[in-house]
Short mmCIF file of C-alpha atoms and ligand atoms in Angstrom, two decimals:
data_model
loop_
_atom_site.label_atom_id
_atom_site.label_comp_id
_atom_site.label_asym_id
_atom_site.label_seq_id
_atom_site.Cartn_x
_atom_site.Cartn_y
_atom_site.Cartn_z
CA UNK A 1 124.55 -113.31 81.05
CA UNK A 2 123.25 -116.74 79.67
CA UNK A 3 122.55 -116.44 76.05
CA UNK A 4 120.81 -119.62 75.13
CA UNK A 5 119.41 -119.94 71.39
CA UNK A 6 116.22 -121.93 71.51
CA UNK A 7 116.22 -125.20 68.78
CA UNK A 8 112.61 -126.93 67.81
CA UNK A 9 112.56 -130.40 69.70
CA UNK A 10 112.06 -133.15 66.64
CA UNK A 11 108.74 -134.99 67.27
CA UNK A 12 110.02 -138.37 66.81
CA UNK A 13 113.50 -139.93 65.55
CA UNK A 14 113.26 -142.72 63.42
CA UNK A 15 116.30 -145.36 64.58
CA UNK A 16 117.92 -144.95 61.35
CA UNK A 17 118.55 -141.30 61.95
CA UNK A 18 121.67 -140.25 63.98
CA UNK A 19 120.75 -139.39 67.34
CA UNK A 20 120.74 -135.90 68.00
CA UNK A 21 124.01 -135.24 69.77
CA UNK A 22 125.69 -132.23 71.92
CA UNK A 23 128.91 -132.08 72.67
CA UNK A 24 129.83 -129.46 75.79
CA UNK A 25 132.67 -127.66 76.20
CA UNK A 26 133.17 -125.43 79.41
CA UNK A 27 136.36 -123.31 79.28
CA UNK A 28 138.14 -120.73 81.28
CA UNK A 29 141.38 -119.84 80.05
CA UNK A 30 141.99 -122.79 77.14
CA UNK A 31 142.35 -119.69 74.76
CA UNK A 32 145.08 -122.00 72.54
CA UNK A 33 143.24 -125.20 73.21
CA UNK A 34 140.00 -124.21 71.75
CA UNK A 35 139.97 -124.08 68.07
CA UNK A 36 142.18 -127.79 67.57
CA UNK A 37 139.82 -129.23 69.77
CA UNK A 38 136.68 -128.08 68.06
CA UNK A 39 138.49 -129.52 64.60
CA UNK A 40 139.18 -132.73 66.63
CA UNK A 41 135.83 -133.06 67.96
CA UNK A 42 134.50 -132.67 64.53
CA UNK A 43 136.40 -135.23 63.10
CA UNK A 44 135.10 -138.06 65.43
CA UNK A 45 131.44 -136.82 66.40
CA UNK A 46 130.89 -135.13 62.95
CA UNK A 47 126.92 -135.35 63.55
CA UNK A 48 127.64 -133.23 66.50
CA UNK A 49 126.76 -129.38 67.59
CA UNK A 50 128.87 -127.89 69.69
CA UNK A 51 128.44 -126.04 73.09
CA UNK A 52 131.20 -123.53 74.99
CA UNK A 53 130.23 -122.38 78.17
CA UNK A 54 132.71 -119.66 78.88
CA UNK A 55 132.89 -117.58 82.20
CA UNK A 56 133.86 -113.90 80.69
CA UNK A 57 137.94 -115.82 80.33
CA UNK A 58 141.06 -113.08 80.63
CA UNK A 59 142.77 -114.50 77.62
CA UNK A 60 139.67 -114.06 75.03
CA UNK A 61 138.51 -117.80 74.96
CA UNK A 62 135.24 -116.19 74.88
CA UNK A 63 135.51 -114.27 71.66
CA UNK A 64 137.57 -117.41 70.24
CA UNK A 65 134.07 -119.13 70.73
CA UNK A 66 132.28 -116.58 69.10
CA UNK A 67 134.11 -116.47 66.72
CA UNK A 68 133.74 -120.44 65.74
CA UNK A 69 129.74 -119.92 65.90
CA UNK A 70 130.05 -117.18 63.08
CA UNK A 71 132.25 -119.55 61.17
CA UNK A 72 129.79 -122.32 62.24
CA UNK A 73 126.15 -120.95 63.39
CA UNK A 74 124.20 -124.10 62.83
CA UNK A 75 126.88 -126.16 64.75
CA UNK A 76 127.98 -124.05 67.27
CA UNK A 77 126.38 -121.96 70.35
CA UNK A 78 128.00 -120.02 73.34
CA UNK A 79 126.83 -119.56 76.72
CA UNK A 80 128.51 -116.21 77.89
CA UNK A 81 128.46 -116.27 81.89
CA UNK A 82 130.34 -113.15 83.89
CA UNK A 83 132.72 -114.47 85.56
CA UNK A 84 134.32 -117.68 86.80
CA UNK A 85 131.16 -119.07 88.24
CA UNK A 86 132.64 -123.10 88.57
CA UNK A 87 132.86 -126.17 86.10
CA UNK A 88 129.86 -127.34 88.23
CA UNK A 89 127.41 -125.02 87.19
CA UNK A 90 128.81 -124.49 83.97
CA UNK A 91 128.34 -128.51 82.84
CA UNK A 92 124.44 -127.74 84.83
CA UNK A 93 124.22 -124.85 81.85
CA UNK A 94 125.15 -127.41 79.37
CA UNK A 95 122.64 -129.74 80.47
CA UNK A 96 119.46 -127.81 80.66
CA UNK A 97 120.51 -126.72 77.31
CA UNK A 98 120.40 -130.17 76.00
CA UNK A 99 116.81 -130.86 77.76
CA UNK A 100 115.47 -127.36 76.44
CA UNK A 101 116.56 -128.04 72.96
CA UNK A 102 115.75 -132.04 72.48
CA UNK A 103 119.15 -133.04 72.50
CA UNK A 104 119.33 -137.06 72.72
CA UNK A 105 123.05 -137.14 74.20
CA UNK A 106 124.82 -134.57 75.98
CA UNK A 107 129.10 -135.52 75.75
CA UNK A 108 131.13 -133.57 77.70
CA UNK A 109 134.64 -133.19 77.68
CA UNK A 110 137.14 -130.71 79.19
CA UNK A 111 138.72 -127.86 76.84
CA UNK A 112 142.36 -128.58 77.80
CA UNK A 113 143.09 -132.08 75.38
CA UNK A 114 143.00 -134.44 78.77
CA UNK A 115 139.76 -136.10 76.95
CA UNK A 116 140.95 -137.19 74.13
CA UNK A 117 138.37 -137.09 71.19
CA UNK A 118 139.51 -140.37 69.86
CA UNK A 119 137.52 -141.89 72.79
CA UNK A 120 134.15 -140.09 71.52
CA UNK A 121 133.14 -142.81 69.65
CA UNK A 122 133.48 -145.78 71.96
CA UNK A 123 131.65 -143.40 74.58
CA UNK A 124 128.52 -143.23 72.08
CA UNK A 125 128.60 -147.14 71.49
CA UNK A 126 128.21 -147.53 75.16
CA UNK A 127 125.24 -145.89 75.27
CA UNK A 128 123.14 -148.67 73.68
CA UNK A 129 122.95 -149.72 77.09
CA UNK A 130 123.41 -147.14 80.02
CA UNK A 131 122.11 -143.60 80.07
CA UNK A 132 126.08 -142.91 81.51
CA UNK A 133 128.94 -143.35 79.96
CA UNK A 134 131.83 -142.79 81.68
CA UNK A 135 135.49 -142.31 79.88
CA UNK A 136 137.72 -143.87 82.85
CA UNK A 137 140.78 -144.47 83.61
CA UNK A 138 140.50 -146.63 86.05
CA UNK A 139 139.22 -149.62 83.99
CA UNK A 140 140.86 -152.37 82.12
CA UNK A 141 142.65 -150.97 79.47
CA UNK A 142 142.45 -147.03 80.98
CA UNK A 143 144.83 -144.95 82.54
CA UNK A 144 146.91 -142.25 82.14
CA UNK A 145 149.32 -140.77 79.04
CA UNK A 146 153.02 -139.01 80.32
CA UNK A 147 153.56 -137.54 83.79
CA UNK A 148 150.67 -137.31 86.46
CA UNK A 149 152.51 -136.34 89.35
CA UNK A 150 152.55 -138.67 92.98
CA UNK A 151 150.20 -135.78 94.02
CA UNK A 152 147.28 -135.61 91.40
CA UNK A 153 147.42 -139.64 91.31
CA UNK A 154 146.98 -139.57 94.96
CA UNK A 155 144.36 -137.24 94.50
CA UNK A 156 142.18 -138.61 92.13
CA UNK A 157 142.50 -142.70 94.05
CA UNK A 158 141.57 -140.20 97.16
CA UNK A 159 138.62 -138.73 96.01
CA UNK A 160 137.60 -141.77 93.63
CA UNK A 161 137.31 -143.90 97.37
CA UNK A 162 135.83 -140.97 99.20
CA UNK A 163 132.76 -140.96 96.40
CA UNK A 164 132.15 -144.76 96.17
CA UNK A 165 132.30 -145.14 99.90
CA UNK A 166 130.13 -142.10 100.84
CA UNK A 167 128.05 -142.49 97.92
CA UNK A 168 127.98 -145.82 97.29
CA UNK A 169 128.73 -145.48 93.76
CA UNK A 170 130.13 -148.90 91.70
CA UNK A 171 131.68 -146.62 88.86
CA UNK A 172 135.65 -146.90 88.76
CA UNK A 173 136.22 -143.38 87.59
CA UNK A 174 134.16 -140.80 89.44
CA UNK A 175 135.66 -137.80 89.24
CA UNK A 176 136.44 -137.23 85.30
CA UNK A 177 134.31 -135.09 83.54
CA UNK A 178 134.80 -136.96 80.10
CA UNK A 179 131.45 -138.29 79.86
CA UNK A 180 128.25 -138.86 78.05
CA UNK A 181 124.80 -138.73 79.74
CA UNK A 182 121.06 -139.64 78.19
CA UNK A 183 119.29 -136.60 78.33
CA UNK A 184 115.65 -138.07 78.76
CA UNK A 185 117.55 -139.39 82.12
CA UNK A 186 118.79 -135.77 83.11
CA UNK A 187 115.29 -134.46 82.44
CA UNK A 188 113.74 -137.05 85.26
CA UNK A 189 116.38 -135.31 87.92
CA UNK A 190 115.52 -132.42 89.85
CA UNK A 191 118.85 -130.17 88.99
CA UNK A 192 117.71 -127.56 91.03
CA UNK A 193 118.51 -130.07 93.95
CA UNK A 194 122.58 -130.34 92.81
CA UNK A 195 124.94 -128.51 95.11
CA UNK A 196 128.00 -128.46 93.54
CA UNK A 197 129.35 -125.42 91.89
CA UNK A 198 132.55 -126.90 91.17
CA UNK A 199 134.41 -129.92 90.94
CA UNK A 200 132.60 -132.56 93.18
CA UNK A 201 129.68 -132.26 90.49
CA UNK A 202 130.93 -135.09 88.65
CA UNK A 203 130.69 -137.23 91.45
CA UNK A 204 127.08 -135.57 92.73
CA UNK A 205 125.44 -136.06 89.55
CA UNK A 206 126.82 -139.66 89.00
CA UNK A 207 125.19 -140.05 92.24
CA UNK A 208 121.48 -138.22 91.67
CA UNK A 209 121.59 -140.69 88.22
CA UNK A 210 121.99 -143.70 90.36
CA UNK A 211 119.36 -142.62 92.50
CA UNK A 212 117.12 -142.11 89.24
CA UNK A 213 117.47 -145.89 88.04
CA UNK A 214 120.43 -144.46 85.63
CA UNK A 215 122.62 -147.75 84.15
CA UNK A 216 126.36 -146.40 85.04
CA UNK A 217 129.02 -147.56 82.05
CA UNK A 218 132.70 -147.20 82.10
CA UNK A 219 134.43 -147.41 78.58
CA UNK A 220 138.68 -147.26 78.49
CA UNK A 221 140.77 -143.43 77.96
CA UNK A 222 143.88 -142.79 78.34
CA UNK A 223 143.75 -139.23 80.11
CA UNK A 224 146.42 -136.40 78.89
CA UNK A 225 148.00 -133.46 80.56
CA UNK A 226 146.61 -130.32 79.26
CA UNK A 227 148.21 -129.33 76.18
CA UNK A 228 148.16 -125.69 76.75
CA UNK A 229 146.95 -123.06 79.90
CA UNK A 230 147.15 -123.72 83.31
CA UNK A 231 144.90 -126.15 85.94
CA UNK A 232 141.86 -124.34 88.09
CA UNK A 233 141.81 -126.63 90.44
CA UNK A 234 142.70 -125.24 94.07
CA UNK A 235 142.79 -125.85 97.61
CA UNK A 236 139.42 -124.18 98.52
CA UNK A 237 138.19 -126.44 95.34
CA UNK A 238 139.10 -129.33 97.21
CA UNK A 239 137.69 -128.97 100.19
CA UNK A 240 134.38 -127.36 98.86
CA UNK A 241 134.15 -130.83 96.84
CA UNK A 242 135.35 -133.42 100.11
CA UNK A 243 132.73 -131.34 101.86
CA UNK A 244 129.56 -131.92 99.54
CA UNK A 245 130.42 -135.27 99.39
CA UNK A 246 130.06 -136.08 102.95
CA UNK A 247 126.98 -133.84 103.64
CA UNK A 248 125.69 -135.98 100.41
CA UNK A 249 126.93 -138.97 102.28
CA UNK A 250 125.32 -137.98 105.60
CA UNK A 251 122.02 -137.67 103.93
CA UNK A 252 122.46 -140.63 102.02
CA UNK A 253 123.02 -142.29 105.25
CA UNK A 254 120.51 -141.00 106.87
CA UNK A 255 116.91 -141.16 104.54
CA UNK A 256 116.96 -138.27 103.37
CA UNK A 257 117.77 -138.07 99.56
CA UNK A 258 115.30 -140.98 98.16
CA UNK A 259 115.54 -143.98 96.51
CA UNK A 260 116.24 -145.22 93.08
CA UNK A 261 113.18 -144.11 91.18
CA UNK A 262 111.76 -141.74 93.81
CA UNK A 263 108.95 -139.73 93.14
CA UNK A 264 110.81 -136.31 94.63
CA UNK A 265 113.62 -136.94 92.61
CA UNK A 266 111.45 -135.73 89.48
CA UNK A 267 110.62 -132.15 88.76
CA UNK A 268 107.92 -130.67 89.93
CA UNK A 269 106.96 -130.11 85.93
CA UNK A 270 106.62 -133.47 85.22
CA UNK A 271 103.46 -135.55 85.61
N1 GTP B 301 133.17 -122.21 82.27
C1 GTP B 301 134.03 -122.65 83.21
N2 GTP B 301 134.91 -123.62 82.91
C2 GTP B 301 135.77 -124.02 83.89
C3 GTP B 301 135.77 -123.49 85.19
N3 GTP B 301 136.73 -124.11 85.92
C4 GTP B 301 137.32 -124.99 85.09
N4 GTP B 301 136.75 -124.94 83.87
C5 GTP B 301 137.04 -125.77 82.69
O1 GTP B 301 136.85 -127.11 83.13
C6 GTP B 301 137.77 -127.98 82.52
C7 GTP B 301 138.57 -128.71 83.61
O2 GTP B 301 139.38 -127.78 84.31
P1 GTP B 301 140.93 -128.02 84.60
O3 GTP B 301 141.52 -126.79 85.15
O4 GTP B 301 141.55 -128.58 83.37
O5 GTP B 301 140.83 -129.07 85.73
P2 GTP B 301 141.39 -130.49 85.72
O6 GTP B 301 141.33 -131.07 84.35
O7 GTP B 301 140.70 -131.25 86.77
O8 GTP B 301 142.90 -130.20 86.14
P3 GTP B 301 144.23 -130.35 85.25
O9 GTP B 301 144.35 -131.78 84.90
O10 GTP B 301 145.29 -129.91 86.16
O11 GTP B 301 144.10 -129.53 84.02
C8 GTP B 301 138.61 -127.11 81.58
O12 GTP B 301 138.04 -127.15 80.31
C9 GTP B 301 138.48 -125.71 82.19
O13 GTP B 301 138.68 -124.68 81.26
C10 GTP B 301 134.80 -122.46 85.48
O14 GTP B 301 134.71 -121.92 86.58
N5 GTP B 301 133.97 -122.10 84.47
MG1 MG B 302 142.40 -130.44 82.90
#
């Protein structure tokens, strides 16, 4: 069941106050993981309230959160869903949360220390001049920390090609979810449009903000293996995601998703 808590939208925000900032966090299993990375998180993005999306996780992440938002109630919220419903839908949750509640930014980052937080801030600097920020690895100065098997590397070039070419994206690193987004651009998209559940949202909603007029930025990480817990990606994952990709592709190729700034691109609540 979602549980969203509702927060007043400010009327205006005068440039010398912080932009109002949230900072998602969807977990499944990243019981040990949680609680560092909330403390990390705090200590670059201390203007920052905190989001968990958990899917009903076997180890207790879920009462972990809960447990931060008593500790924390004006900084932290929870989203409670059933069951493991995909990091798709679950980063979706975290964005109509920002555009129901006024957020400014929306920052996500995965629950398992990849993202490093220490990146946070150069991701927020970026934003003076896109309404994406991407942390990549696959720009100048980005890459990867320790051992990333022959496999995952393959993986990620793989999927990275398969999304530019079929998508004709121009962003280096399509497939990380470390990322910050403008949430005045989100609001122009139609979400209810997005087909991913799982992974191959990143690169789906890279692609609906390029089709919005979104400016695409890619700022330096170096990417970590998890610290703690185990990976969720699987086969069926993988070929769910290479299979959205080219039906997005086909359409793309084909008329039938609009063009930058199209008119059924916007919600139907927006005049
Ligand atoms: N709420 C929710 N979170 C999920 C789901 N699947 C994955 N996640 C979270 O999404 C993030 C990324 O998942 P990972 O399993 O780390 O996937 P990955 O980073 O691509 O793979 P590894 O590098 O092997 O860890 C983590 O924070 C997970 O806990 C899901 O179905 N629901
Ligand atoms: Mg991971």
């Amino acid at each position: 069941m979602i549980a969203s808590h509702r927060i007043p939208a400010q009327a205006s925000t005068p440039s010398s106050i912080p932009k109002r900032l949230l900072v998602s966090l969807a977990t499944y299993n990243e019981v040990d993981n949680l609680v560092p990375l909330a403390e990390a998180i705090r200590e670059y993005a201390p203007q920052a309230t905190l989001l968990i999306i958990d899917d009903n996780s076997p180890d207790g992440t879920g009462r972990i959160a809960d447990e931060l938002r008593a500790s924390q109630p004006e900084r932290i919220h929870v989203i409670h869903r059933p069951k493991k419903l995909g990091l798709g839908t679950a980063t979706l949750a975290a964005m109509q949360f920002a555009i129901e509640n006024g957020y400014d930014y929306l920052l996500n980052l995965d629950a398992d220390f990849s993202h490093p937080p220490r990146f946070i801030p150069s991701l927020l600097a970026g934003m003076s001049e896109n309404d994406v920020m991407i942390g990549s690895r696959y720009v100048a100065g980005g890459g990867v920390e320790g051992e990333f098997g022959l496999k995952r590397k393959l993986m990620s070039a793989g999927i990275n090609w398969y999304a530019r070419l079929l998508l004709g994206l121009q962003s280096k690193d399509n497939s990380g979810a470390f990322r910050c987004y403008r949430v005045s651009t989100l609001a122009q998209l139609d979400l209810s449009r997005v087909r991913s559940r799982g992974y191959s949202f990143m690169e789906e909603i890279l692609f609906w903000c390029r089709q919005a007029g979104g400016r695409i930025g890619e700022t330096p990480i170096l990417f970590e293996n998890r610290r703690s817990g185990v990976s969720k990606i699987n086969k069926l994952e993988v070929v769910a995601a290479l299979r959205i990709i080219l039906q997005l592709g086909f359409d793309r190729c084909l008329g039938r998703v609009g063009t930058r700034n199209s008119a059924s691109l916007l919600s139907g609540s927006q005049s």
